[in-house]
mmCIF file of C-alpha atoms in Angstrom:
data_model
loop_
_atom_site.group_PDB
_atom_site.id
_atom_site.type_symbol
_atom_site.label_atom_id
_atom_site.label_comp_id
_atom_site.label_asym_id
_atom_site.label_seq_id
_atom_site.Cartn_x
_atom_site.Cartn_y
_atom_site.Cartn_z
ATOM 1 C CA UNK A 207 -31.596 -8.700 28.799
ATOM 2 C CA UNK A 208 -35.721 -8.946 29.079
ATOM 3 C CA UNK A 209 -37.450 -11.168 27.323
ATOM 4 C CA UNK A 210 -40.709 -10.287 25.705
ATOM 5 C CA UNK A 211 -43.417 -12.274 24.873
ATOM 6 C CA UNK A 212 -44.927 -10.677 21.484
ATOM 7 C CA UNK A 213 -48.257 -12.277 20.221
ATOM 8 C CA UNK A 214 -48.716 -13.248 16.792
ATOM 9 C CA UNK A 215 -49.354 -11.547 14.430
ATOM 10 C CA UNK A 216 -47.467 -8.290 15.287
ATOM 11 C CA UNK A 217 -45.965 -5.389 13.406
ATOM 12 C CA UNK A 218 -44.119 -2.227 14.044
ATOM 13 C CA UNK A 219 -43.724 0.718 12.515
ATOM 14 C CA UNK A 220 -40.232 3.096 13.284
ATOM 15 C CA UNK A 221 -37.136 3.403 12.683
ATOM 16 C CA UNK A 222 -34.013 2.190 14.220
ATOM 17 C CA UNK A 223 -30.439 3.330 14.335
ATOM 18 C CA UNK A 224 -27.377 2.369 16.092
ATOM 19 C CA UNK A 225 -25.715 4.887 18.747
ATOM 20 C CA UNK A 226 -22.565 3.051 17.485
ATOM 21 C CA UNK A 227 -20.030 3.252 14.227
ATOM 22 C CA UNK A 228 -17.475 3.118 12.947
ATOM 23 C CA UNK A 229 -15.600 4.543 9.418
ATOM 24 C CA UNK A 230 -13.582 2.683 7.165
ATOM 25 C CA UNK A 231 -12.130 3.558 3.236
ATOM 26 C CA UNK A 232 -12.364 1.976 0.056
ATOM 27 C CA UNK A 233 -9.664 0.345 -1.505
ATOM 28 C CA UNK A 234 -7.751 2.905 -4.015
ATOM 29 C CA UNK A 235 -8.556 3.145 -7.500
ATOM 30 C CA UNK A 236 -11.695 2.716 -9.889
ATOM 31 C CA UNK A 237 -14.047 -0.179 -9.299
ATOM 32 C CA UNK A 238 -13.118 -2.786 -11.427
ATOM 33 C CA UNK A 239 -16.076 -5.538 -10.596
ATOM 34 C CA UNK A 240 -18.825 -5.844 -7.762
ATOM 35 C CA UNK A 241 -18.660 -9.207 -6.426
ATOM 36 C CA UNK A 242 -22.184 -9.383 -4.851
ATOM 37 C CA UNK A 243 -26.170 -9.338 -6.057
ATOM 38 C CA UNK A 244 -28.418 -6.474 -5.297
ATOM 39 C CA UNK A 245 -30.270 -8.557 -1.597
ATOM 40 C CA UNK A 246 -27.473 -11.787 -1.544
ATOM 41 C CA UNK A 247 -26.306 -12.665 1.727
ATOM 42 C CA UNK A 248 -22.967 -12.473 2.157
ATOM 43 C CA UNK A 249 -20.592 -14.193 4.704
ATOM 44 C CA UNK A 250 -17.665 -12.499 6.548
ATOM 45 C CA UNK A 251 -14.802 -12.460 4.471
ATOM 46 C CA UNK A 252 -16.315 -12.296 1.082
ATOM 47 C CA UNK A 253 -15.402 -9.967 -1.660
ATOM 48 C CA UNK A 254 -18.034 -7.113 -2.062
ATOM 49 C CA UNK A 255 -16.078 -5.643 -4.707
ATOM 50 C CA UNK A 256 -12.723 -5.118 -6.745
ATOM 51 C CA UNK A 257 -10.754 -2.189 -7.368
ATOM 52 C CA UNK A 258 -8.115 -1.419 -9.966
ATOM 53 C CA UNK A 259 -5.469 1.775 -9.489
ATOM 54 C CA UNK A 260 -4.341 2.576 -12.692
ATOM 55 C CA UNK A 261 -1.699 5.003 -11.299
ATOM 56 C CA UNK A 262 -0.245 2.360 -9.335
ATOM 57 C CA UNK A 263 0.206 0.310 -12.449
ATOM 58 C CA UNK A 264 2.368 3.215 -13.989
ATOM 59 C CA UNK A 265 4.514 3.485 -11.157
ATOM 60 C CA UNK A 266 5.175 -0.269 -10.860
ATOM 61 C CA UNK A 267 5.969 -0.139 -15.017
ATOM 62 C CA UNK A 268 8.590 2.768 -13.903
ATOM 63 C CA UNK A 269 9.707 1.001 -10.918
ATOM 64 C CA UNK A 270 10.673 -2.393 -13.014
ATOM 65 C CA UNK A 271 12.658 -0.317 -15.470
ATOM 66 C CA UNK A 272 14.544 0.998 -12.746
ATOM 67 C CA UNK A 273 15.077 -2.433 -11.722
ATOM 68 C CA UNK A 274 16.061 -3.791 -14.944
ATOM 69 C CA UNK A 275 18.619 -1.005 -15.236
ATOM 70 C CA UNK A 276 20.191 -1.827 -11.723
ATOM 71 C CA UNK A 277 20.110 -5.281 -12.346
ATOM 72 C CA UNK A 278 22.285 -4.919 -15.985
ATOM 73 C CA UNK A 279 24.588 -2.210 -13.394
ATOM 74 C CA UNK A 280 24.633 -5.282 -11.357
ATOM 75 C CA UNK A 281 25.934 -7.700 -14.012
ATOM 76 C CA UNK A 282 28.405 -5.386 -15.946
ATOM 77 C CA UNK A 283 29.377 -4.383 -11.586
ATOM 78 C CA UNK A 284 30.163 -8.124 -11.025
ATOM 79 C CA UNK A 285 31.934 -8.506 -14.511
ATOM 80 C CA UNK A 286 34.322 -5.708 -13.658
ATOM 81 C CA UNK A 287 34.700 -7.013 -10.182
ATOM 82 C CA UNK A 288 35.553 -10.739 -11.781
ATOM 83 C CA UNK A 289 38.198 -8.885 -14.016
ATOM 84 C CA UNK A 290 39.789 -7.222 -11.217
ATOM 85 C CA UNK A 291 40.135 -10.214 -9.054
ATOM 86 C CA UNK A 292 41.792 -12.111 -12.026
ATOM 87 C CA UNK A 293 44.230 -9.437 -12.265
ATOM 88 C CA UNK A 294 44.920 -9.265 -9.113
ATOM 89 C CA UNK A 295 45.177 -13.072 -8.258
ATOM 90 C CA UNK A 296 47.654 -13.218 -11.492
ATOM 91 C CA UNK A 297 49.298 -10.423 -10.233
ATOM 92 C CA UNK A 298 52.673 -10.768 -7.951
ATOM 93 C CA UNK A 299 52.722 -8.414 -4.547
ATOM 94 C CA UNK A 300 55.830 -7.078 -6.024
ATOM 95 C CA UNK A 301 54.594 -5.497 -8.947
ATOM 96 C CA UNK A 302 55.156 -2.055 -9.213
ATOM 97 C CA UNK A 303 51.129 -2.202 -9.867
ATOM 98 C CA UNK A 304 49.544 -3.966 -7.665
ATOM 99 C CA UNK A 305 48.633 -1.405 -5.394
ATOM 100 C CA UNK A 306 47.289 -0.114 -8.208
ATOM 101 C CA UNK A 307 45.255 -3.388 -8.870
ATOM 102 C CA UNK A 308 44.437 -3.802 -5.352
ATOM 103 C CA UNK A 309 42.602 -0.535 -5.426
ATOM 104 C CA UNK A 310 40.852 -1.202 -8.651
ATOM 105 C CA UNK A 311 39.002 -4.429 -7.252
ATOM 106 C CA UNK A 312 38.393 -2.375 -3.516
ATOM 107 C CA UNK A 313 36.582 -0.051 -6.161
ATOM 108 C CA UNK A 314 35.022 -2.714 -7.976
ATOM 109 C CA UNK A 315 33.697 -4.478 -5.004
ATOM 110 C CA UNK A 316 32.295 -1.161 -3.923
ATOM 111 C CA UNK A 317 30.552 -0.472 -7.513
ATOM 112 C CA UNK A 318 28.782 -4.134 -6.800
ATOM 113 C CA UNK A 319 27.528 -3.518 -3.571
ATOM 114 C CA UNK A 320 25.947 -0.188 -4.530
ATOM 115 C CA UNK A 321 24.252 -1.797 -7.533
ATOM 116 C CA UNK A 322 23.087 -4.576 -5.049
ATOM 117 C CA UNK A 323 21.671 -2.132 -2.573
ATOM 118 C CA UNK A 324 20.163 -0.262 -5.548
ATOM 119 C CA UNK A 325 18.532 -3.555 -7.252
ATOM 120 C CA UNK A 326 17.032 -4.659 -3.827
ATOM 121 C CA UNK A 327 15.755 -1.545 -2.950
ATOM 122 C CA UNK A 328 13.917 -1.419 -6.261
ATOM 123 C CA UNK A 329 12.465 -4.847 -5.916
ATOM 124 C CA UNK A 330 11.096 -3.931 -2.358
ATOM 125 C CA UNK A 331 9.560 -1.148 -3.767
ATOM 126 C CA UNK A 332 8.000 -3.426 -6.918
ATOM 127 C CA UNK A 333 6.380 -5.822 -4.475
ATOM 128 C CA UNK A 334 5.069 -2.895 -2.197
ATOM 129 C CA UNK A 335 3.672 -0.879 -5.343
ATOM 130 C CA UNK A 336 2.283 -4.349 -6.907
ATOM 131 C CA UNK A 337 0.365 -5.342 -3.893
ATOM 132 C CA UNK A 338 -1.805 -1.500 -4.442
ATOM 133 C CA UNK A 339 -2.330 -2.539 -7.939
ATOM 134 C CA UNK A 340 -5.929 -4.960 -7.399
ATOM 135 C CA UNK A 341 -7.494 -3.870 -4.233
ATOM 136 C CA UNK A 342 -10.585 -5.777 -2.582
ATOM 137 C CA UNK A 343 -13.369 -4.682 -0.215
ATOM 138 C CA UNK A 344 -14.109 -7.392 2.304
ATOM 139 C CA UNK A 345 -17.198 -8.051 3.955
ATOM 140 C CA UNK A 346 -16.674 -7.517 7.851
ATOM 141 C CA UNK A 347 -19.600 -9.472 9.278
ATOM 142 C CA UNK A 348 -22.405 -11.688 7.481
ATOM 143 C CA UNK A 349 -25.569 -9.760 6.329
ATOM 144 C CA UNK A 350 -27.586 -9.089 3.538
ATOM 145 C CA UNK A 351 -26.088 -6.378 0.483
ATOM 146 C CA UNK A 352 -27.628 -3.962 -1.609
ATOM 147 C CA UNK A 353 -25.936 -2.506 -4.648
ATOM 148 C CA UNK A 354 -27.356 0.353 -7.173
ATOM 149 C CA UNK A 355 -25.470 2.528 -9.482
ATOM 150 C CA UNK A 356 -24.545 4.705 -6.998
ATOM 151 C CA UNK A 357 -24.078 3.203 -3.966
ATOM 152 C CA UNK A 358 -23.213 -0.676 -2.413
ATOM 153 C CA UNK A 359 -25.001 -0.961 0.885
ATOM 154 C CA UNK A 360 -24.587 -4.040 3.462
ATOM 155 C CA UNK A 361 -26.964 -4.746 6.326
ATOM 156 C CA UNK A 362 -25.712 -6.915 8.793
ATOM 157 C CA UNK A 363 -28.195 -7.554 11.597
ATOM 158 C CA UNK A 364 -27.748 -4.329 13.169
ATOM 159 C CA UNK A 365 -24.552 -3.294 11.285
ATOM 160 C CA UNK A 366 -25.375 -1.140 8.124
ATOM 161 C CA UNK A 367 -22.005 -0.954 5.859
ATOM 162 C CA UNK A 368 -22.448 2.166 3.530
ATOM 163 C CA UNK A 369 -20.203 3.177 0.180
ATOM 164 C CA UNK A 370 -22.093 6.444 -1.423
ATOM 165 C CA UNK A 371 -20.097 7.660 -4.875
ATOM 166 C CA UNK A 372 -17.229 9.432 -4.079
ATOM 167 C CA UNK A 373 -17.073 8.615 -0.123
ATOM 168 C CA UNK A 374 -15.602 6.131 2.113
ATOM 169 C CA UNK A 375 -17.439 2.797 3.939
ATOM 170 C CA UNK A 376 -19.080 3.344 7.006
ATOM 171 C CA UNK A 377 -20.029 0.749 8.866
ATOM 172 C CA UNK A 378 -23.110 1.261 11.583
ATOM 173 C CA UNK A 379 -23.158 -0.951 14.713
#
């Protein structure tokens, strides 16, 4: 690096760009709130903006009914499992049905551990699908933001962090 001595006062007229860059995408859904003021300087790790997927929302309303129906399979699963046992633990081995009762709680047990698969998968999926629901857009470096109707626009010493209507972030270094 050369240092130049520049005397005062001194201007320049030009443009400069960066050879460098790099893309990145805006959080799914419609924008919900812009966090930042048209020339604020913002620190890395703020919230530029929020974004709310209102698709997302239906699926996680689907997904929770699909939970609340495995979870009652669940319960009336375990019930019949309970009942079985009983019968069975009543039951002597010589009974002509005890086989018979033996098989019904092997059956039982089975119906339970399906529904218990079926509830956990569902909650997995709730907790994946609720985590899309509110998105944010994070500021990657410290700099100085401008925001219009159409477009949010972060300059960050060199870095230039773009968001045109309908496009993704790209961020100039």
């Amino acid at each position: 690096m050369t240092k130049v001595s520049i005397p005062t006062p001194f201007s320049l007229n030009g443009q400069a760009e960066s050879k460098q860059f790099s893309t990145r995408g805006l959080p799914s859904g419609k924008v919900q709130e812009i966090k930042v003021k048209n020339g604020q300087f913002i620190h890395k790790g703020d919230v530029i903006l929020t974004t709310y997927d209102s698709e997302k929302q239906e699926s996680k309303e689907k997904v929770q009914q699909e939970l609340d129906k495995t979870k009652r399979m669940q319960q009336s699963a375990l019930s019949s499992l309970n009942f079985a046992k009983q019968q069975l633990s009543q039951a002597s081995k010589e009974d002509d049905g005890y086989s018979n009762l033996q098989k019904q709680a092997k059956e039982a047990q089975s119906s339970y551990d399906d529904a218990v698969s079926e509830a956990t998968a569902s909650q997995t999926k709730l907790k994946s699908i609720s985590v899309k629901i509110n998105n944010v857009l994070i500021a990657p470096f410290d700099g100085i933001v401008e925001v219009n109707d159409k477009k949010i626009r972060c300059t960050f010493n060199n870095p230039v962090l773009t968001r045109k209507a309908g496009f993704g972030i790209r961020v100039r270094i």
